[in-house]
PDB file of C-alpha atoms in Angstrom:
ATOM      1  CA  UNK A  11     -25.977  22.425  -1.184  1.00  0.00           C
ATOM      2  CA  UNK A  12     -24.070  19.150  -0.842  1.00  0.00           C
ATOM      3  CA  UNK A  13     -22.244  19.098   2.482  1.00  0.00           C
ATOM      4  CA  UNK A  14     -20.602  16.603   4.808  1.00  0.00           C
ATOM      5  CA  UNK A  15     -20.022  17.616   8.429  1.00  0.00           C
ATOM      6  CA  UNK A  16     -18.032  15.595  10.918  1.00  0.00           C
ATOM      7  CA  UNK A  17     -17.838  15.744  14.680  1.00  0.00           C
ATOM      8  CA  UNK A  18     -15.991  16.034  16.879  1.00  0.00           C
ATOM      9  CA  UNK A  19     -13.178  17.927  15.197  1.00  0.00           C
ATOM     10  CA  UNK A  20     -10.671  16.089  17.408  1.00  0.00           C
ATOM     11  CA  UNK A  21     -10.796  13.466  20.113  1.00  0.00           C
ATOM     12  CA  UNK A  22      -8.370  12.114  22.700  1.00  0.00           C
ATOM     13  CA  UNK A  23      -8.966   8.675  24.206  1.00  0.00           C
ATOM     14  CA  UNK A  24      -6.981   6.153  26.234  1.00  0.00           C
ATOM     15  CA  UNK A  25      -5.714   2.986  24.661  1.00  0.00           C
ATOM     16  CA  UNK A  26      -8.250   0.176  24.972  1.00  0.00           C
ATOM     17  CA  UNK A  27     -11.265   2.477  25.111  1.00  0.00           C
ATOM     18  CA  UNK A  28     -14.034   2.680  22.517  1.00  0.00           C
ATOM     19  CA  UNK A  29     -15.067   5.784  20.624  1.00  0.00           C
ATOM     20  CA  UNK A  30     -17.652   6.916  18.091  1.00  0.00           C
ATOM     21  CA  UNK A  31     -17.188   9.479  15.345  1.00  0.00           C
ATOM     22  CA  UNK A  32     -20.125  11.197  13.671  1.00  0.00           C
ATOM     23  CA  UNK A  33     -20.887  12.246  10.113  1.00  0.00           C
ATOM     24  CA  UNK A  34     -23.943  14.201   8.954  1.00  0.00           C
ATOM     25  CA  UNK A  35     -24.556  14.858   5.315  1.00  0.00           C
ATOM     26  CA  UNK A  36     -26.875  16.781   3.047  1.00  0.00           C
ATOM     27  CA  UNK A  37     -26.185  15.131  -0.270  1.00  0.00           C
ATOM     28  CA  UNK A  38     -28.533  14.285  -3.079  1.00  0.00           C
ATOM     29  CA  UNK A  39     -28.995  11.958  -4.808  1.00  0.00           C
ATOM     30  CA  UNK A  40     -27.121   9.760  -2.356  1.00  0.00           C
ATOM     31  CA  UNK A  41     -24.987   7.008  -3.848  1.00  0.00           C
ATOM     32  CA  UNK A  42     -22.696   5.749  -1.104  1.00  0.00           C
ATOM     33  CA  UNK A  43     -20.844   6.747   2.057  1.00  0.00           C
ATOM     34  CA  UNK A  44     -17.284   5.788   2.794  1.00  0.00           C
ATOM     35  CA  UNK A  45     -15.071   6.110   5.833  1.00  0.00           C
ATOM     36  CA  UNK A  46     -11.346   6.526   5.315  1.00  0.00           C
ATOM     37  CA  UNK A  47      -8.436   6.454   7.749  1.00  0.00           C
ATOM     38  CA  UNK A  48      -5.620   8.853   6.975  1.00  0.00           C
ATOM     39  CA  UNK A  49      -2.294   8.754   8.762  1.00  0.00           C
ATOM     40  CA  UNK A  50      -0.426  12.052   8.874  1.00  0.00           C
ATOM     41  CA  UNK A  51       1.178  12.835   5.532  1.00  0.00           C
ATOM     42  CA  UNK A  52      -0.217   9.712   3.870  1.00  0.00           C
ATOM     43  CA  UNK A  53      -3.069   8.998   1.489  1.00  0.00           C
ATOM     44  CA  UNK A  54      -6.487   7.984   2.859  1.00  0.00           C
ATOM     45  CA  UNK A  55      -7.165   4.253   3.174  1.00  0.00           C
ATOM     46  CA  UNK A  56     -10.698   2.928   2.815  1.00  0.00           C
ATOM     47  CA  UNK A  57     -12.288   1.379   5.906  1.00  0.00           C
ATOM     48  CA  UNK A  58     -15.912   0.831   4.869  1.00  0.00           C
ATOM     49  CA  UNK A  59     -18.313   1.622   2.055  1.00  0.00           C
ATOM     50  CA  UNK A  60     -22.094   1.608   2.469  1.00  0.00           C
ATOM     51  CA  UNK A  61     -24.854   2.039  -0.056  1.00  0.00           C
ATOM     52  CA  UNK A  62     -28.390   3.254   0.593  1.00  0.00           C
ATOM     53  CA  UNK A  63     -29.699  -0.170   1.565  1.00  0.00           C
ATOM     54  CA  UNK A  64     -26.955  -0.964   4.079  1.00  0.00           C
ATOM     55  CA  UNK A  65     -27.169   0.259   7.658  1.00  0.00           C
ATOM     56  CA  UNK A  66     -24.058  -1.317   9.135  1.00  0.00           C
ATOM     57  CA  UNK A  67     -20.677  -2.502   7.903  1.00  0.00           C
ATOM     58  CA  UNK A  68     -17.747  -3.833   9.887  1.00  0.00           C
ATOM     59  CA  UNK A  69     -14.038  -4.027   9.182  1.00  0.00           C
ATOM     60  CA  UNK A  70     -12.241  -5.576  12.137  1.00  0.00           C
ATOM     61  CA  UNK A  71     -12.512  -3.215  15.095  1.00  0.00           C
ATOM     62  CA  UNK A  72     -14.223  -0.583  12.926  1.00  0.00           C
ATOM     63  CA  UNK A  73     -18.010  -0.597  12.580  1.00  0.00           C
ATOM     64  CA  UNK A  74     -19.826   1.985  10.478  1.00  0.00           C
ATOM     65  CA  UNK A  75     -23.547   2.651  10.647  1.00  0.00           C
ATOM     66  CA  UNK A  76     -25.753   4.535   8.236  1.00  0.00           C
ATOM     67  CA  UNK A  77     -29.210   6.019   8.774  1.00  0.00           C
ATOM     68  CA  UNK A  78     -30.324   7.167   5.334  1.00  0.00           C
ATOM     69  CA  UNK A  79     -33.509   8.718   6.753  1.00  0.00           C
ATOM     70  CA  UNK A  80     -31.712  11.102   9.091  1.00  0.00           C
ATOM     71  CA  UNK A  81     -28.645  11.301   6.803  1.00  0.00           C
ATOM     72  CA  UNK A  82     -26.288  10.363   9.584  1.00  0.00           C
ATOM     73  CA  UNK A  83     -23.416   7.931   9.824  1.00  0.00           C
ATOM     74  CA  UNK A  84     -21.140   6.907  12.651  1.00  0.00           C
ATOM     75  CA  UNK A  85     -17.841   5.093  12.876  1.00  0.00           C
ATOM     76  CA  UNK A  86     -17.341   3.084  16.065  1.00  0.00           C
ATOM     77  CA  UNK A  87     -13.844   1.999  17.020  1.00  0.00           C
ATOM     78  CA  UNK A  88     -13.600  -0.812  19.550  1.00  0.00           C
ATOM     79  CA  UNK A  89     -10.682  -1.463  21.911  1.00  0.00           C
ATOM     80  CA  UNK A  90      -8.594   1.369  20.472  1.00  0.00           C
ATOM     81  CA  UNK A  91      -4.906   0.925  19.788  1.00  0.00           C
ATOM     82  CA  UNK A  92      -2.104   3.467  19.534  1.00  0.00           C
ATOM     83  CA  UNK A  93      -2.013   2.831  15.787  1.00  0.00           C
ATOM     84  CA  UNK A  94      -5.595   4.098  15.509  1.00  0.00           C
ATOM     85  CA  UNK A  95      -4.258   7.637  15.967  1.00  0.00           C
ATOM     86  CA  UNK A  96      -5.111   9.244  12.630  1.00  0.00           C
ATOM     87  CA  UNK A  97      -7.681  11.386  10.854  1.00  0.00           C
ATOM     88  CA  UNK A  98     -10.950   9.710   9.958  1.00  0.00           C
ATOM     89  CA  UNK A  99     -12.669  11.147   6.932  1.00  0.00           C
ATOM     90  CA  UNK A 100     -16.291  10.656   5.925  1.00  0.00           C
ATOM     91  CA  UNK A 101     -16.836  10.818   2.163  1.00  0.00           C
ATOM     92  CA  UNK A 102     -20.205  10.829   0.422  1.00  0.00           C
ATOM     93  CA  UNK A 103     -20.777  10.226  -3.257  1.00  0.00           C
ATOM     94  CA  UNK A 104     -23.768  11.864  -4.884  1.00  0.00           C
ATOM     95  CA  UNK A 105     -25.068  11.143  -8.319  1.00  0.00           C
ATOM     96  CA  UNK A 106     -25.989   8.367 -10.670  1.00  0.00           C
ATOM     97  CA  UNK A 107     -24.764   6.843 -13.885  1.00  0.00           C
ATOM     98  CA  UNK A 108     -24.838  10.317 -15.412  1.00  0.00           C
ATOM     99  CA  UNK A 109     -22.028  11.410 -13.148  1.00  0.00           C
ATOM    100  CA  UNK A 110     -20.849  11.472  -9.540  1.00  0.00           C
ATOM    101  CA  UNK A 111     -19.655  14.126  -7.142  1.00  0.00           C
ATOM    102  CA  UNK A 112     -17.488  13.228  -4.198  1.00  0.00           C
ATOM    103  CA  UNK A 113     -17.894  15.351  -1.084  1.00  0.00           C
ATOM    104  CA  UNK A 114     -15.341  15.111   1.711  1.00  0.00           C
ATOM    105  CA  UNK A 115     -15.829  15.890   5.358  1.00  0.00           C
ATOM    106  CA  UNK A 116     -13.068  17.810   7.116  1.00  0.00           C
ATOM    107  CA  UNK A 117     -12.234  14.751   9.201  1.00  0.00           C
ATOM    108  CA  UNK A 118     -11.993  13.898  12.890  1.00  0.00           C
ATOM    109  CA  UNK A 119      -8.497  13.825  14.328  1.00  0.00           C
ATOM    110  CA  UNK A 120      -8.213  10.928  16.796  1.00  0.00           C
ATOM    111  CA  UNK A 121      -5.400  10.694  19.328  1.00  0.00           C
ATOM    112  CA  UNK A 122      -5.026   7.428  21.237  1.00  0.00           C
ATOM    113  CA  UNK A 123      -2.826   7.715  24.328  1.00  0.00           C
ATOM    114  CA  UNK A 124      -1.139   4.977  26.315  1.00  0.00           C
TER     115      UNK A 124
ATOM    116  CA  UNK B  16      -1.844  -5.897  -7.904  1.00  0.00           C
ATOM    117  CA  UNK B  17      -0.240  -2.500  -7.544  1.00  0.00           C
ATOM    118  CA  UNK B  18      -2.342   0.158  -5.946  1.00  0.00           C
ATOM    119  CA  UNK B  19      -2.207   3.833  -6.826  1.00  0.00           C
ATOM    120  CA  UNK B  20       1.341   5.131  -7.008  1.00  0.00           C
ATOM    121  CA  UNK B  21       2.550   8.724  -7.011  1.00  0.00           C
ATOM    122  CA  UNK B  22       5.874  10.392  -7.617  1.00  0.00           C
ATOM    123  CA  UNK B  23       7.816  12.069  -6.268  1.00  0.00           C
ATOM    124  CA  UNK B  24       7.151  11.534  -2.561  1.00  0.00           C
ATOM    125  CA  UNK B  25       8.417  14.940  -1.543  1.00  0.00           C
ATOM    126  CA  UNK B  26       9.265  18.057  -3.503  1.00  0.00           C
ATOM    127  CA  UNK B  27      10.612  21.488  -2.601  1.00  0.00           C
ATOM    128  CA  UNK B  28      10.154  24.355  -5.052  1.00  0.00           C
ATOM    129  CA  UNK B  29      10.598  28.114  -5.059  1.00  0.00           C
ATOM    130  CA  UNK B  30       7.846  30.655  -5.644  1.00  0.00           C
ATOM    131  CA  UNK B  31       7.231  31.233  -9.349  1.00  0.00           C
ATOM    132  CA  UNK B  32       8.547  27.856 -10.413  1.00  0.00           C
ATOM    133  CA  UNK B  33       6.568  25.136 -12.127  1.00  0.00           C
ATOM    134  CA  UNK B  34       6.019  21.573 -10.890  1.00  0.00           C
ATOM    135  CA  UNK B  35       4.788  18.290 -12.374  1.00  0.00           C
ATOM    136  CA  UNK B  36       3.400  15.508 -10.221  1.00  0.00           C
ATOM    137  CA  UNK B  37       2.724  12.014 -11.509  1.00  0.00           C
ATOM    138  CA  UNK B  38       0.178   9.322 -10.758  1.00  0.00           C
ATOM    139  CA  UNK B  39      -0.345   5.739 -11.901  1.00  0.00           C
ATOM    140  CA  UNK B  40      -3.843   4.404 -11.179  1.00  0.00           C
ATOM    141  CA  UNK B  41      -4.740   1.090  -9.620  1.00  0.00           C
ATOM    142  CA  UNK B  42      -4.696  -1.726 -12.149  1.00  0.00           C
ATOM    143  CA  UNK B  43      -7.978  -1.827 -14.068  1.00  0.00           C
ATOM    144  CA  UNK B  44      -8.971   1.740 -13.204  1.00  0.00           C
ATOM    145  CA  UNK B  45      -9.473   4.313 -15.933  1.00  0.00           C
ATOM    146  CA  UNK B  46     -10.404   7.497 -14.066  1.00  0.00           C
ATOM    147  CA  UNK B  47      -7.991   9.684 -12.126  1.00  0.00           C
ATOM    148  CA  UNK B  48      -8.866  12.494  -9.734  1.00  0.00           C
ATOM    149  CA  UNK B  49      -6.481  14.965  -8.122  1.00  0.00           C
ATOM    150  CA  UNK B  50      -6.907  16.575  -4.707  1.00  0.00           C
ATOM    151  CA  UNK B  51      -5.044  19.210  -2.729  1.00  0.00           C
ATOM    152  CA  UNK B  52      -4.915  18.748   1.023  1.00  0.00           C
ATOM    153  CA  UNK B  53      -3.607  21.538   3.221  1.00  0.00           C
ATOM    154  CA  UNK B  54      -2.360  20.661   6.678  1.00  0.00           C
ATOM    155  CA  UNK B  55      -5.255  19.862   9.009  1.00  0.00           C
ATOM    156  CA  UNK B  56      -7.852  20.111   6.244  1.00  0.00           C
ATOM    157  CA  UNK B  57      -9.825  17.629   4.195  1.00  0.00           C
ATOM    158  CA  UNK B  58      -8.894  17.013   0.548  1.00  0.00           C
ATOM    159  CA  UNK B  59     -10.098  19.635  -1.951  1.00  0.00           C
ATOM    160  CA  UNK B  60     -11.047  18.421  -5.429  1.00  0.00           C
ATOM    161  CA  UNK B  61      -8.885  19.837  -8.237  1.00  0.00           C
ATOM    162  CA  UNK B  62     -10.045  17.921 -11.319  1.00  0.00           C
ATOM    163  CA  UNK B  63     -10.842  14.521 -12.743  1.00  0.00           C
ATOM    164  CA  UNK B  64      -9.617  12.881 -15.950  1.00  0.00           C
ATOM    165  CA  UNK B  65     -11.280  10.171 -17.998  1.00  0.00           C
ATOM    166  CA  UNK B  66     -10.484   9.107 -21.556  1.00  0.00           C
ATOM    167  CA  UNK B  67      -7.622  11.603 -21.604  1.00  0.00           C
ATOM    168  CA  UNK B  68      -9.960  14.543 -21.055  1.00  0.00           C
ATOM    169  CA  UNK B  69     -10.714  16.723 -18.063  1.00  0.00           C
ATOM    170  CA  UNK B  70     -14.242  15.780 -17.068  1.00  0.00           C
ATOM    171  CA  UNK B  71     -14.830  17.729 -13.869  1.00  0.00           C
ATOM    172  CA  UNK B  72     -13.008  20.617 -12.268  1.00  0.00           C
ATOM    173  CA  UNK B  73     -13.057  22.094  -8.800  1.00  0.00           C
ATOM    174  CA  UNK B  74     -12.519  25.703  -7.818  1.00  0.00           C
ATOM    175  CA  UNK B  75      -8.836  25.970  -8.759  1.00  0.00           C
ATOM    176  CA  UNK B  76      -7.185  28.562 -11.031  1.00  0.00           C
ATOM    177  CA  UNK B  77      -5.858  27.839 -14.493  1.00  0.00           C
ATOM    178  CA  UNK B  78      -2.363  27.561 -13.038  1.00  0.00           C
ATOM    179  CA  UNK B  79      -3.432  24.024 -12.213  1.00  0.00           C
ATOM    180  CA  UNK B  80      -3.570  21.830 -15.283  1.00  0.00           C
ATOM    181  CA  UNK B  81      -3.398  18.147 -15.974  1.00  0.00           C
ATOM    182  CA  UNK B  82      -3.087  15.422 -18.479  1.00  0.00           C
ATOM    183  CA  UNK B  83      -4.071  11.788 -18.783  1.00  0.00           C
ATOM    184  CA  UNK B  84      -2.159   9.380 -20.979  1.00  0.00           C
ATOM    185  CA  UNK B  85      -3.480   6.410 -22.990  1.00  0.00           C
ATOM    186  CA  UNK B  86      -2.291   4.047 -20.238  1.00  0.00           C
ATOM    187  CA  UNK B  87      -4.531   6.009 -17.797  1.00  0.00           C
ATOM    188  CA  UNK B  88      -1.620   7.487 -15.857  1.00  0.00           C
ATOM    189  CA  UNK B  89      -1.893  11.181 -15.155  1.00  0.00           C
ATOM    190  CA  UNK B  90       0.108  14.315 -14.447  1.00  0.00           C
ATOM    191  CA  UNK B  91      -0.736  17.390 -12.437  1.00  0.00           C
ATOM    192  CA  UNK B  92       1.065  20.589 -13.434  1.00  0.00           C
ATOM    193  CA  UNK B  93       1.144  23.730 -11.351  1.00  0.00           C
ATOM    194  CA  UNK B  94       2.612  26.924 -12.828  1.00  0.00           C
ATOM    195  CA  UNK B  95       3.774  30.099 -11.102  1.00  0.00           C
ATOM    196  CA  UNK B  96       3.874  28.450  -7.696  1.00  0.00           C
ATOM    197  CA  UNK B  97       2.673  30.389  -4.676  1.00  0.00           C
ATOM    198  CA  UNK B  98       3.456  29.782  -1.021  1.00  0.00           C
ATOM    199  CA  UNK B  99      -0.179  28.751  -0.583  1.00  0.00           C
ATOM    200  CA  UNK B 100       0.296  25.868  -2.985  1.00  0.00           C
ATOM    201  CA  UNK B 101       2.260  24.032  -0.300  1.00  0.00           C
ATOM    202  CA  UNK B 102       0.169  20.953   0.461  1.00  0.00           C
ATOM    203  CA  UNK B 103      -0.172  17.216   0.127  1.00  0.00           C
ATOM    204  CA  UNK B 104      -1.356  16.388  -3.394  1.00  0.00           C
ATOM    205  CA  UNK B 105      -3.393  13.222  -3.596  1.00  0.00           C
ATOM    206  CA  UNK B 106      -4.263  11.186  -6.625  1.00  0.00           C
ATOM    207  CA  UNK B 107      -7.244   8.825  -6.544  1.00  0.00           C
ATOM    208  CA  UNK B 108      -8.279   6.299  -9.157  1.00  0.00           C
ATOM    209  CA  UNK B 109     -11.625   4.678  -9.872  1.00  0.00           C
ATOM    210  CA  UNK B 110     -13.565   2.902 -12.571  1.00  0.00           C
ATOM    211  CA  UNK B 111     -15.629   4.995 -14.947  1.00  0.00           C
ATOM    212  CA  UNK B 112     -18.719   5.861 -12.978  1.00  0.00           C
ATOM    213  CA  UNK B 113     -21.274   4.322 -15.284  1.00  0.00           C
ATOM    214  CA  UNK B 114     -19.851   0.932 -14.498  1.00  0.00           C
ATOM    215  CA  UNK B 115     -19.777   1.423 -10.768  1.00  0.00           C
ATOM    216  CA  UNK B 116     -23.184   2.676  -9.787  1.00  0.00           C
ATOM    217  CA  UNK B 117     -23.660   2.678  -6.032  1.00  0.00           C
ATOM    218  CA  UNK B 118     -20.385   0.832  -5.577  1.00  0.00           C
ATOM    219  CA  UNK B 119     -18.426   3.831  -6.809  1.00  0.00           C
ATOM    220  CA  UNK B 120     -15.217   4.016  -4.812  1.00  0.00           C
ATOM    221  CA  UNK B 121     -11.890   5.742  -5.096  1.00  0.00           C
ATOM    222  CA  UNK B 122      -8.502   4.391  -4.114  1.00  0.00           C
ATOM    223  CA  UNK B 123      -5.925   6.935  -3.025  1.00  0.00           C
ATOM    224  CA  UNK B 124      -2.203   7.066  -3.571  1.00  0.00           C
ATOM    225  CA  UNK B 125       0.272   7.951  -0.818  1.00  0.00           C
ATOM    226  CA  UNK B 126       0.453  11.568  -1.959  1.00  0.00           C
ATOM    227  CA  UNK B 127       3.184  14.004  -2.933  1.00  0.00           C
ATOM    228  CA  UNK B 128       4.192  16.545  -0.299  1.00  0.00           C
ATOM    229  CA  UNK B 129       4.939  19.842  -2.073  1.00  0.00           C
ATOM    230  CA  UNK B 130       6.678  22.614  -0.174  1.00  0.00           C
ATOM    231  CA  UNK B 131       6.956  26.048  -1.796  1.00  0.00           C
ATOM    232  CA  UNK B 132       9.530  28.381  -0.283  1.00  0.00           C
TER     233      UNK B 132
END
């Protein structure tokens, strides 16, 4: 069964600190993995996208890693800011040119405190 | 280049009523997917439209229906509203999958917040 599990469910950190969010998936055939940031009540915004052959991708203070062998990904946030408070959703696409399925994780809710 | 747009932003309806939500995809995109997101949950896939036809459908009742127009814009219709239909409804657009391969990616709109009272 195609599944995407994220941990922790929620996280509280102090402004300026780093944090790492985890995503484990059981998806086949793997196509790509994306991390989205979603502010409360808004649509998700793409942070990174990684295909099978990529094991790291950065977007400013966000760095995503992918281990296709263990089917794990992480999102590392450096020097957190108050504006980083949001839900971070891991999304995995499975399939090929015959069709894709998109599987969403439940998200990690990050709270950054001053 | 306009991204994905949705209307209205917020909507309040009464149980039993019907609602229509609208979505315009990102320029150049031809595939539209709709998601329902309850508070504190991840998005749940409702259905996907391509070439004006429903191509995939999630586990939602027939009260949820949709349409895609020749200009690729789309509507989501929900009949006989229930309290449990209160959620953020997200529209996402993408290019037809055969052209995307491993670069397949969706772009999301800001969502429509539906409240059923």
